[in-house]
Amino acid sequence: MANKLLMTPGPTMVPERVLKAMARQPIHHRTRDFGEIFNSMNVKLQEIFGTKNYVLTFPASGTGGMEAAVANLFRPSDKVLAVSIGVFGDRFAQIAKRFGVDVDMLSYEWGRSASPEDVVARLKERKYKGILITHNETSTGVINDIKSICKSIREVDSDILIVVDAVSSAGGVPVDVDANDIDVMITASQKALMTPPGLAFISVSERAWKSIETDPVSYYWDFNAAKKGLQKSIPDTPYTPAISLIVAQNEALSMIMEEGLENVFLRHQKIAAATQAALNSLGFELFADKSDSSPLITAVKAPDGFDVSRFLSLVDRQGVVLTGGQQHLKGKIFRIGHMGYINKEFLLRAFEAIEMAMVEMGFNIEKGISLKTIDETLV
Amino acid sequence: MANKLLMTPGPTMVPERVLKAMARQPIHHRTRDFGEIFNSMNVKLQEIFGTKNYVLTFPASGTGGMEAAVANLFRPSDKVLAVSIGVFGDRFAQIAKRFGVDVDMLSYEWGRSASPEDVVARLKERKYKGILITHNETSTGVINDIKSICKSIREVDSDILIVVDAVSSAGGVPVDVDANDIDVMITASQKALMTPPGLAFISVSERAWKSIETDPVSYYWDFNAAKKGLQKSIPDTPYTPAISLIVAQNEALSMIMEEGLENVFLRHQKIAAATQAALNSLGFELFADKSDSSPLITAVKAPDGFDVSRFLSLVDRQGVVLTGGQQHLKGKIFRIGHMGYINKEFLLRAFEAIEMAMVEMGFNIEKGISLKTIDETLV
C-alpha cells in the first residue's frame, strides 16, 4: 500500500527520520537510557510551550489531555466558562460536564473567532474557577487571538485558571504559555509536532498546582504523580509510558529545534498564505474571515453544487487525503491541513490532485494555475 | 545505542516485522484503509480473548484500561471486592477508590495466589456489584487460577461483574473470556502481544453492557462511544486513535495467528520451564510456589547477601535488562520476564549474562551449566 500524503487536521505527515527513531526496539522505561531521552524531550517541549513549568506527558491522544486537565483542576459544581468556536470547543465543554463541572458556554457561530470583549463581559457577570478555550479550531480553520484573550482575562481576573487547548497549534505558531500567563496548556504529538498520535503534553502553572488535589478522581491522569516522576534524578512516569512514541517525539522536536522555532513559525505562515492564494486562483473562497484564518489549517467553502464527498474521493485517488466538514458543516466545506512536516513539495502535490479532481468534476479551470500561484508565492 | 534484550515484566521484545509495520507513514483514521486494519486487529483480538464480545481499543497503557473499566462499570459507593496478590491488584483497588467506589480488599501475602474458597467466602458475606482480580501478577511472578476462581464466583453469584486484569497474560496463556464468563477483561499491547506500549484492549460482556451508563464520568473512556465506532460499516474510534501502534499490533497478532495460539501457549510453558530449570541449576530458588508460578514471568529469591541492584547492572552491561522487586520486595527478588516474543536464543543470551554477572560477583558456579540446562530442557 503506497503512502498517502496527509493534509488533514491530524495526523499529519511524519518525517522519515522520526519514523526511523520510532522503529527502534523499545527500551525499558525505568532505565537511565529512557530517562535521558525523556528529559531531552521535556526540555524541548518547554521551549515550544514557552514555559518554565513542568510539561507532563500522558500515553493518550489530545482528547485525553483535555480530560486530564479537567480531572485535575475541577471538582463537581465548580463554575467554568467554556469558550467554543467549533467542534473542539464543544468537546472541551462536554468533557467538563461529564465530570459534573458547572459549565457556562460562550459559543460563536462556526467560522468566527472569540472576542476578548465578549469573554471579559462574561467574566464580569459571574465568578468562574476556570476558563476553557481553544487556540486553533481545526473544524473551522479559525485561530483565536490567544494573546489578546489572555491579556483581557487577566485584566479582570487574576485567579481564574486559563486552560488552553493548543492541540493543533503548539509547534506551528507561538503559544507563549508564560508570557500569556496560561495555567494549563494541552497539546498532542500528531499535529504540528510531527509524530504519530498517542501522546498528550500538558503544562501546569504554579497557580494551577495550588488548586490541584493530591488524589484527583482519576488515577491515570494524576498530575501530581506525573510531576513526581519528572522530579526524580532519572525522570520517569507513574506507569508504563508510550515509549516508542516518546523516542519518536524526541526526534521530531530535535528537527524543529534544528530548523529553529522562529523559522518553523514563518514556514507555517508562508505555506498558509500560499494555500490561500492557490485556492483563490481556483475560484474558491475561504470559510473563515481572512483575519481569523488559521496558519495551520484552511477551511474552504464548497461552491454551490460542489459535491465535497466526490471531490475528497477523487483527491484521495491521487494519493492525497483532505477532509470534509464536521456536523452541520458536512458537505459545506472541505479542509486542507498544513501543519507540522509541511513544505512546498507537499503543497504542490496536494494542489495537483485538487486540480485533477476539479477537471474530473467538470470545472473549467486553467490547468496549473494553482501550482503556478504556489510557485510564485513561495519564493 | 545497541538494542538491549528486554526480559522485563514489559515492555517486551518487539519482532522486526512489527517494528517495520509501525514505521509506515501513518494513515488517516477516518478512512477505509484504517478501518480495514482496525477491523482485522479486532477480529484477532477476539480470538485471543476467546470471546464474541466487542473488544474496545483505547490509546492508553494497561493502567488506563483498568481505569476505563472502573469509570464505566461503577459509580461512587458501589460495592466492589478487590482481590490482590501484589502491586497490580493493589493498583486496581486504588483506581476504584479514586472513583469513590466502596472497595473491600481480599489481600494475599505476596508470592501466593488467590484461592477460590476465600473469594466465595467473601462473596457470601456481602453483596458486591463487581469483583476485580488480576490474572497474572508480574510483581510476584504468580498466576491466579482464573478458571477455577470464575467458576466458584458464578456458583454463588450470577450477577456480579467479574473484571479481570489480564494485562500481562492475554496472548501468552489462555484467558477464555466467554468460557470463564468474564464480564470485562483488560489487556495491553506491550506484554505477550509483542507491540510497544500505548494501547489498551477491553472486552465487555452483555451482562456488563446492561450496567453501563450512556454518560459515564469520563469522556475519554466512554465504552458506548467506542462501541458505536466498532458498529460502523467502516469501523473507527470516537477520537484520534494511536494509529501507528494499531498498525503494529495488527501485524503482531498476525504473527501469533500464523504460529497458532496453542503453539504460542505451549512455547510460553516450555520457556518458563527452561527458565526455572536454568535458575535451579545455578542454585536459585523461585519466589512463588511451583504450582502458582507464572509461565510469563519468573520471580527469583535473592540469596543471602546477594546484591540485586549490582546484579542487575552487571547483567545490563551485557545488554540484558531484567528487573528487581517492587516496594517491600526491593532487594529481595529479581524478575525475568519471558512473555511475548521470546525464544530459546533470547533465553540463552539472558542466562549467559546472568552467569557472567554471577562470576563477577564472586559466585562459584559451573560456567555454562544454565545454558546446558536450557539446551537440554528445550529439545
Coordinates of N, CA and C in Angstrom, one line a residue, chain B residues 158-346:
Chain B
S158 N -24.6 -14.9 40.2 CA -24.7 -14.9 38.8 C -24.8 -13.5 38.2
D159 N -24.9 -12.5 39.1 CA -25.0 -11.1 38.6 C -23.7 -10.3 38.7
I160 N -22.8 -10.7 39.6 CA -21.6 -9.9 39.9 C -20.8 -9.7 38.6
L161 N -20.2 -8.5 38.5 CA -19.4 -8.2 37.3 C -18.0 -8.7 37.6
I162 N -17.5 -9.7 36.8 CA -16.1 -10.2 37.0 C -15.2 -9.4 36.1
V163 N -14.3 -8.6 36.7 CA -13.4 -7.8 36.0 C -12.0 -8.3 36.1
V164 N -11.4 -8.7 35.0 CA -10.1 -9.3 35.1 C -9.0 -8.5 34.4
D165 N -7.9 -8.2 35.2 CA -6.7 -7.5 34.7 C -5.9 -8.6 34.1
A166 N -5.9 -8.7 32.7 CA -5.1 -9.7 32.0 C -4.0 -9.0 31.2
V167 N -3.6 -7.9 31.8 CA -2.6 -7.1 31.0 C -1.4 -7.9 30.7
S168 N -0.9 -8.7 31.6 CA 0.4 -9.4 31.3 C 0.1 -10.9 30.9
S169 N -1.1 -11.3 30.8 CA -1.4 -12.7 30.5 C -2.0 -13.0 29.1
A170 N -2.9 -12.1 28.6 CA -3.6 -12.4 27.4 C -2.6 -12.5 26.2
G171 N -2.7 -13.6 25.5 CA -1.8 -13.8 24.4 C -0.6 -14.8 24.7
G172 N -0.4 -15.0 26.0 CA 0.6 -15.9 26.5 C 0.1 -17.1 27.1
V173 N -1.1 -17.0 27.7 CA -1.8 -18.1 28.3 C -3.3 -18.0 27.9
P174 N -4.0 -19.1 28.0 CA -5.5 -18.9 27.7 C -6.2 -18.0 28.7
V175 N -7.1 -17.2 28.2 CA -7.9 -16.4 29.1 C -9.3 -16.8 29.0
D176 N -9.8 -17.2 27.9 CA -11.1 -17.8 27.7 C -12.2 -17.0 28.3
V177 N -12.3 -15.7 27.8 CA -13.3 -14.8 28.4 C -14.7 -15.4 28.4
D178 N -15.2 -15.9 27.3 CA -16.6 -16.4 27.3 C -16.7 -17.7 28.1
A179 N -15.8 -18.6 28.0 CA -15.9 -19.9 28.7 C -15.9 -19.6 30.2
N180 N -15.1 -18.6 30.6 CA -15.0 -18.3 32.1 C -16.0 -17.3 32.5
D181 N -16.9 -16.9 31.6 CA -17.9 -15.9 31.9 C -17.4 -14.6 32.5
I182 N -16.3 -14.1 32.0 CA -15.7 -12.9 32.4 C -16.4 -11.7 31.8
D183 N -16.7 -10.7 32.6 CA -17.5 -9.6 32.1 C -16.6 -8.5 31.4
V184 N -15.6 -8.2 32.0 CA -14.7 -7.2 31.4 C -13.2 -7.7 31.6
M185 N -12.6 -7.8 30.5 CA -11.2 -8.2 30.6 C -10.3 -7.2 29.9
I186 N -9.2 -6.8 30.6 CA -8.3 -5.8 30.1 C -7.0 -6.3 29.8
T187 N -6.4 -5.9 28.6 CA -5.0 -6.2 28.4 C -4.4 -5.0 27.6
A188 N -3.1 -5.2 27.3 CA -2.4 -4.1 26.7 C -1.4 -4.6 25.7
S189 N -0.9 -3.7 24.9 CA -0.1 -4.1 23.7 C 1.3 -4.6 24.1
Q190 N 1.9 -4.2 25.2 CA 3.4 -4.3 25.4 C 3.9 -5.5 26.2
K191 N 3.0 -6.5 26.3 CA 3.4 -7.7 27.1 C 3.4 -8.9 26.1
A192 N 2.5 -9.8 26.3 CA 2.5 -11.0 25.5 C 2.1 -10.6 24.0
L193 N 1.6 -9.5 23.8 CA 1.1 -9.1 22.5 C 2.2 -8.5 21.6
M194 N 3.4 -8.4 22.1 CA 4.6 -8.1 21.3 C 4.6 -6.8 20.5
T195 N 4.0 -5.8 21.1 CA 3.9 -4.5 20.5 C 4.4 -3.4 21.5
P196 N 4.9 -2.3 21.1 CA 5.3 -1.2 22.1 C 4.1 -0.8 22.9
P197 N 4.3 -0.2 24.1 CA 3.2 0.2 24.9 C 2.4 1.4 24.3
G198 N 1.1 1.5 24.7 CA 0.3 2.6 24.3 C -1.1 2.3 23.8
L199 N -1.4 1.0 23.9 CA -2.7 0.5 23.5 C -3.3 -0.3 24.7
A200 N -4.6 -0.1 25.0 CA -5.3 -0.9 26.0 C -6.5 -1.5 25.3
F201 N -6.7 -2.8 25.6 CA -7.8 -3.5 24.9 C -8.8 -4.1 26.0
I202 N -10.1 -3.9 25.8 CA -11.0 -4.3 26.8 C -12.2 -5.0 26.2
S203 N -12.5 -6.2 26.7 CA -13.8 -6.8 26.2 C -14.9 -6.6 27.2
V204 N -16.1 -6.5 26.7 CA -17.2 -6.1 27.5 C -18.4 -7.1 27.3
S205 N -18.9 -7.8 28.3 CA -19.9 -8.8 28.1 C -21.3 -8.1 28.0
E206 N -22.3 -8.9 27.6 CA -23.7 -8.5 27.6 C -24.1 -8.0 29.0
R207 N -23.7 -8.8 30.0 CA -24.1 -8.5 31.4 C -23.5 -7.1 31.8
A208 N -22.3 -6.9 31.4 CA -21.7 -5.6 31.7 C -22.3 -4.4 31.0
W209 N -22.6 -4.6 29.7 CA -23.3 -3.5 28.9 C -24.5 -3.0 29.6
K210 N -25.3 -4.0 30.2 CA -26.5 -3.6 30.9 C -26.3 -2.6 32.0
S211 N -25.2 -2.7 32.6 CA -25.0 -1.7 33.8 C -24.1 -0.5 33.4
I212 N -23.8 -0.4 32.1 CA -23.0 0.8 31.7 C -23.9 1.9 31.3
E213 N -23.7 3.1 31.9 CA -24.5 4.2 31.6 C -24.0 4.9 30.3
T214 N -25.0 5.6 29.7 CA -24.6 6.2 28.4 C -23.6 7.4 28.6
D215 N -23.7 8.1 29.8 CA -22.7 9.2 30.0 C -21.9 8.9 31.3
P216 N -20.9 8.1 31.2 CA -20.0 7.9 32.3 C -19.3 9.1 32.7
V217 N -18.7 9.1 33.9 CA -18.0 10.3 34.4 C -16.9 10.7 33.4
S218 N -16.4 9.8 32.7 CA -15.3 10.1 31.8 C -15.7 10.1 30.3
Y219 N -15.2 11.1 29.6 CA -15.5 11.2 28.1 C -14.5 10.3 27.4
Y220 N -13.2 10.3 27.8 CA -12.2 9.5 27.1 C -12.4 8.0 27.2
W221 N -12.9 7.5 28.3 CA -13.0 6.1 28.5 C -14.4 5.6 28.1
D222 N -15.2 6.4 27.5 CA -16.6 6.1 27.2 C -16.8 4.8 26.4
F223 N -17.2 3.7 27.0 CA -17.4 2.4 26.3 C -18.4 2.5 25.2
N224 N -19.5 3.2 25.5 CA -20.6 3.2 24.5 C -20.1 3.9 23.2
A225 N -19.4 5.0 23.4 CA -18.8 5.7 22.3 C -17.9 4.8 21.5
A226 N -17.1 4.1 22.2 CA -16.1 3.2 21.5 C -16.9 2.1 20.7
K227 N -17.9 1.6 21.4 CA -18.7 0.5 20.7 C -19.4 1.0 19.4
K228 N -19.9 2.3 19.5 CA -20.5 2.9 18.3 C -19.6 2.9 17.2
G229 N -18.3 3.2 17.5 CA -17.3 3.3 16.4 C -17.1 1.9 15.8
L230 N -17.2 0.8 16.6 CA -17.0 -0.5 16.0 C -18.2 -1.0 15.2
Q231 N -19.3 -0.4 15.5 CA -20.5 -0.8 14.8 C -20.7 -0.2 13.4
K232 N -19.9 0.8 13.1 CA -20.0 1.4 11.8 C -19.5 0.5 10.7
S233 N -20.0 0.8 9.4 CA -19.6 -0.1 8.3 C -18.1 0.0 8.1
I234 N -17.5 1.2 8.3 CA -16.1 1.3 8.3 C -15.7 1.7 9.7
P235 N -15.3 0.7 10.5 CA -15.1 1.0 12.0 C -14.1 2.0 12.3
D236 N -14.3 2.8 13.3 CA -13.4 3.8 13.7 C -13.5 4.1 15.2
T237 N -12.9 5.1 15.7 CA -12.9 5.4 17.1 C -13.4 6.8 17.4
P238 N -13.9 7.1 18.6 CA -14.6 8.4 18.8 C -13.6 9.6 18.7
Y239 N -12.3 9.4 18.9 CA -11.3 10.4 18.8 C -10.1 9.8 18.2
T240 N -9.0 10.6 17.9 CA -7.9 10.0 17.2 C -7.3 8.9 17.9
P241 N -7.2 7.7 17.3 CA -6.5 6.5 17.9 C -5.0 6.6 17.7
A242 N -4.3 5.7 18.4 CA -2.8 5.6 18.3 C -2.5 4.8 17.0
I243 N -2.7 5.4 15.9 CA -2.7 4.7 14.6 C -1.5 3.8 14.4
S244 N -0.3 4.3 14.6 CA 0.9 3.5 14.3 C 1.0 2.3 15.2
L245 N 0.5 2.4 16.4 CA 0.5 1.3 17.3 C -0.5 0.3 16.9
I246 N -1.6 0.7 16.4 CA -2.7 -0.2 15.9 C -2.2 -1.0 14.7
V247 N -1.5 -0.3 13.8 CA -0.9 -1.0 12.6 C 0.1 -2.0 13.1
A248 N 0.9 -1.6 14.1 CA 1.9 -2.6 14.6 C 1.3 -3.7 15.3
Q249 N 0.3 -3.4 16.1 CA -0.4 -4.5 16.9 C -1.1 -5.5 15.9
N250 N -1.7 -5.0 14.9 CA -2.3 -5.9 13.9 C -1.3 -6.9 13.3
E251 N -0.1 -6.4 13.0 CA 1.0 -7.2 12.5 C 1.4 -8.3 13.5
A252 N 1.6 -7.8 14.8 CA 2.0 -8.8 15.8 C 0.9 -9.9 16.0
L253 N -0.3 -9.5 15.9 CA -1.4 -10.5 16.1 C -1.4 -11.5 14.9
S254 N -1.1 -11.0 13.7 CA -0.9 -11.9 12.6 C 0.1 -12.9 12.8
M255 N 1.2 -12.5 13.4 CA 2.3 -13.4 13.7 C 1.9 -14.5 14.7
I256 N 1.1 -14.0 15.7 CA 0.6 -15.0 16.7 C -0.3 -16.0 16.0
M257 N -1.2 -15.5 15.1 CA -2.1 -16.4 14.4 C -1.4 -17.4 13.5
E258 N -0.3 -16.9 12.9 CA 0.4 -17.7 12.0 C 1.1 -18.9 12.8
E259 N 1.6 -18.5 13.9 CA 2.3 -19.5 14.8 C 1.2 -20.5 15.3
G260 N 0.0 -20.0 15.6 CA -1.1 -20.7 16.1 C -1.1 -20.5 17.6
L261 N -2.3 -20.1 18.1 CA -2.5 -19.7 19.5 C -2.0 -20.8 20.5
E262 N -2.4 -22.1 20.2 CA -2.0 -23.2 21.0 C -0.5 -23.4 21.1
N263 N 0.2 -23.2 19.9 CA 1.6 -23.3 19.9 C 2.3 -22.2 20.7
V264 N 1.7 -21.0 20.6 CA 2.2 -19.8 21.4 C 2.1 -20.1 22.9
F265 N 1.0 -20.7 23.3 CA 0.8 -21.0 24.7 C 1.9 -22.1 25.2
L266 N 2.0 -23.1 24.3 CA 3.0 -24.2 24.6 C 4.4 -23.6 24.7
R267 N 4.7 -22.7 23.8 CA 6.1 -22.1 23.8 C 6.3 -21.4 25.1
H268 N 5.3 -20.7 25.6 CA 5.4 -20.0 26.9 C 5.7 -20.9 28.0
Q269 N 5.0 -22.1 28.0 CA 5.1 -23.1 29.1 C 6.5 -23.6 29.0
K270 N 7.0 -24.0 27.8 CA 8.3 -24.6 27.7 C 9.4 -23.6 28.1
I271 N 9.3 -22.3 27.7 CA 10.3 -21.3 28.0 C 10.3 -21.1 29.6
A272 N 9.1 -21.1 30.2 CA 9.1 -20.9 31.6 C 9.7 -22.1 32.3
A273 N 9.5 -23.3 31.9 CA 10.1 -24.5 32.5 C 11.6 -24.4 32.3
A274 N 12.1 -24.0 31.2 CA 13.5 -23.9 30.9 C 14.1 -22.9 31.8
T275 N 13.4 -21.7 32.0 CA 13.9 -20.7 32.8 C 14.0 -21.2 34.3
Q276 N 13.0 -21.8 34.7 CA 13.1 -22.3 36.1 C 14.2 -23.4 36.3
A277 N 14.3 -24.2 35.4 CA 15.4 -25.3 35.4 C 16.7 -24.6 35.4
A278 N 16.9 -23.6 34.6 CA 18.2 -22.9 34.5 C 18.5 -22.2 35.8
L279 N 17.5 -21.6 36.4 CA 17.7 -20.9 37.7 C 18.1 -21.9 38.7
N280 N 17.4 -23.1 38.8 CA 17.7 -24.1 39.8 C 19.2 -24.6 39.6
S281 N 19.6 -24.7 38.3 CA 20.9 -25.2 38.0 C 22.0 -24.3 38.6
L282 N 21.6 -23.0 38.8 CA 22.6 -22.0 39.3 C 22.4 -21.9 40.8
G283 N 21.5 -22.6 41.4 CA 21.3 -22.6 42.8 C 20.2 -21.6 43.3
F284 N 19.5 -21.0 42.4 CA 18.5 -20.1 42.8 C 17.2 -20.8 43.2
E285 N 16.4 -20.1 44.0 CA 15.1 -20.6 44.4 C 14.0 -19.6 43.8
L286 N 12.9 -20.2 43.4 CA 11.8 -19.3 42.9 C 11.1 -18.7 44.1
F287 N 10.6 -17.5 43.8 CA 9.9 -16.7 44.9 C 8.5 -17.4 45.1
A288 N 7.8 -17.8 44.0 CA 6.5 -18.3 44.1 C 6.5 -19.8 44.3
D289 N 5.5 -20.4 44.9 CA 5.4 -21.9 44.9 C 5.3 -22.3 43.4
K290 N 5.9 -23.5 43.2 CA 5.9 -24.1 41.9 C 4.5 -24.1 41.2
S291 N 3.5 -24.5 42.0 CA 2.1 -24.6 41.5 C 1.5 -23.3 41.1
D292 N 2.0 -22.2 41.6 CA 1.4 -20.9 41.3 C 2.3 -20.1 40.4
S293 N 3.5 -20.6 40.0 CA 4.4 -19.8 39.3 C 4.0 -19.6 37.9
S294 N 4.2 -18.3 37.4 CA 3.7 -17.9 36.2 C 4.5 -18.4 35.0
P295 N 3.8 -18.7 33.9 CA 4.5 -19.1 32.7 C 5.0 -17.9 31.9
L296 N 4.7 -16.7 32.5 CA 5.0 -15.4 31.7 C 6.2 -14.7 32.3
I297 N 6.4 -14.8 33.6 CA 7.5 -14.1 34.3 C 7.9 -14.9 35.5
T298 N 9.2 -14.9 35.8 CA 9.6 -15.7 37.0 C 10.3 -14.7 38.0
A299 N 9.8 -14.8 39.2 CA 10.4 -14.0 40.3 C 11.4 -15.0 41.0
V300 N 12.6 -14.5 41.3 CA 13.7 -15.3 41.9 C 14.1 -14.7 43.2
K301 N 14.2 -15.6 44.2 CA 14.6 -15.1 45.5 C 16.1 -14.7 45.5
A302 N 16.4 -13.6 46.0 CA 17.8 -13.2 46.1 C 18.4 -14.0 47.3
P303 N 19.5 -14.8 47.1 CA 20.1 -15.5 48.2 C 20.7 -14.5 49.2
D304 N 21.0 -15.0 50.5 CA 21.5 -14.1 51.5 C 22.8 -13.3 51.0
G305 N 22.8 -12.0 51.2 CA 23.9 -11.3 50.8 C 24.1 -11.0 49.3
F306 N 23.0 -11.4 48.5 CA 23.1 -11.1 47.1 C 22.6 -9.7 46.8
D307 N 23.5 -8.9 46.2 CA 23.2 -7.5 45.9 C 22.4 -7.4 44.6
V308 N 21.1 -7.4 44.7 CA 20.3 -7.4 43.5 C 20.6 -6.2 42.5
S309 N 20.8 -5.1 43.1 CA 21.0 -3.9 42.3 C 22.3 -4.0 41.5
R310 N 23.4 -4.5 42.1 CA 24.6 -4.7 41.4 C 24.5 -5.8 40.3
F311 N 23.8 -6.9 40.7 CA 23.5 -7.9 39.8 C 22.8 -7.4 38.5
L312 N 21.8 -6.6 38.7 CA 21.0 -6.1 37.6 C 21.9 -5.2 36.7
S313 N 22.8 -4.4 37.3 CA 23.6 -3.5 36.5 C 24.7 -4.3 35.7
L314 N 25.2 -5.4 36.4 CA 26.1 -6.2 35.6 C 25.5 -6.9 34.4
V315 N 24.3 -7.4 34.7 CA 23.5 -8.1 33.6 C 23.2 -7.1 32.5
D316 N 22.9 -5.9 32.9 CA 22.6 -4.8 31.9 C 23.8 -4.5 31.1
R317 N 25.0 -4.5 31.7 CA 26.2 -4.2 31.0 C 26.4 -5.2 29.9
Q318 N 25.8 -6.4 30.0 CA 25.9 -7.4 28.9 C 24.7 -7.2 27.9
G319 N 24.0 -6.2 28.1 CA 22.9 -5.9 27.1 C 21.6 -6.6 27.4
V320 N 21.4 -7.0 28.7 CA 20.2 -7.7 29.0 C 19.5 -7.0 30.2
V321 N 18.2 -6.7 30.0 CA 17.5 -5.9 31.0 C 16.6 -6.9 31.8
L322 N 16.9 -7.1 33.1 CA 16.0 -7.8 34.0 C 15.5 -6.7 35.0
T323 N 14.6 -7.1 35.9 CA 14.1 -6.1 36.8 C 14.2 -6.6 38.3
G324 N 14.2 -5.7 39.2 CA 14.2 -6.1 40.6 C 12.8 -6.2 41.2
G325 N 12.7 -6.3 42.5 CA 11.4 -6.3 43.2 C 10.9 -4.9 43.4
Q326 N 9.5 -4.9 43.6 CA 8.9 -3.6 43.8 C 8.5 -3.5 45.3
Q327 N 8.5 -2.2 45.8 CA 8.0 -2.0 47.2 C 8.8 -2.8 48.2
H328 N 8.2 -3.6 49.0 CA 8.9 -4.3 50.1 C 9.7 -5.5 49.5
L329 N 9.5 -5.8 48.3 CA 10.4 -6.9 47.7 C 11.6 -6.3 47.0
K330 N 11.8 -5.0 47.1 CA 13.0 -4.4 46.6 C 14.3 -5.0 47.3
G331 N 15.2 -5.5 46.5 CA 16.4 -6.1 47.0 C 16.3 -7.5 47.4
K332 N 15.0 -8.0 47.4 CA 14.7 -9.4 47.9 C 14.5 -10.4 46.7
I333 N 14.1 -9.8 45.6 CA 13.9 -10.7 44.4 C 14.4 -10.0 43.2
F334 N 14.6 -10.8 42.1 CA 14.7 -10.2 40.8 C 13.8 -11.0 39.9
R335 N 13.5 -10.3 38.7 CA 12.4 -10.9 37.9 C 12.9 -11.0 36.4
I336 N 12.6 -12.2 35.9 CA 12.9 -12.4 34.5 C 11.6 -12.6 33.7
G337 N 11.3 -11.6 32.8 CA 10.1 -11.7 32.0 C 10.4 -12.6 30.8
H338 N 9.4 -13.5 30.5 CA 9.5 -14.3 29.3 C 8.1 -14.5 28.7
M339 N 7.6 -13.4 28.2 CA 6.3 -13.4 27.6 C 6.5 -12.7 26.2
G340 N 5.6 -13.1 25.3 CA 5.5 -12.5 24.0 C 6.6 -13.0 23.1
Y341 N 7.4 -12.2 22.5 CA 8.4 -12.6 21.5 C 9.6 -13.1 22.3
I342 N 9.5 -14.4 22.6 CA 10.5 -15.0 23.5 C 10.9 -16.3 22.9
N343 N 12.2 -16.6 22.8 CA 12.6 -17.9 22.2 C 13.8 -18.4 22.9
K344 N 14.3 -19.6 22.5 CA 15.5 -20.2 23.1 C 16.7 -19.3 23.0
E345 N 16.9 -18.7 21.8 CA 18.0 -17.8 21.6 C 18.1 -16.7 22.6
F346 N 17.0 -16.0 22.8 CA 16.9 -14.9 23.8 C 17.2 -15.4 25.2

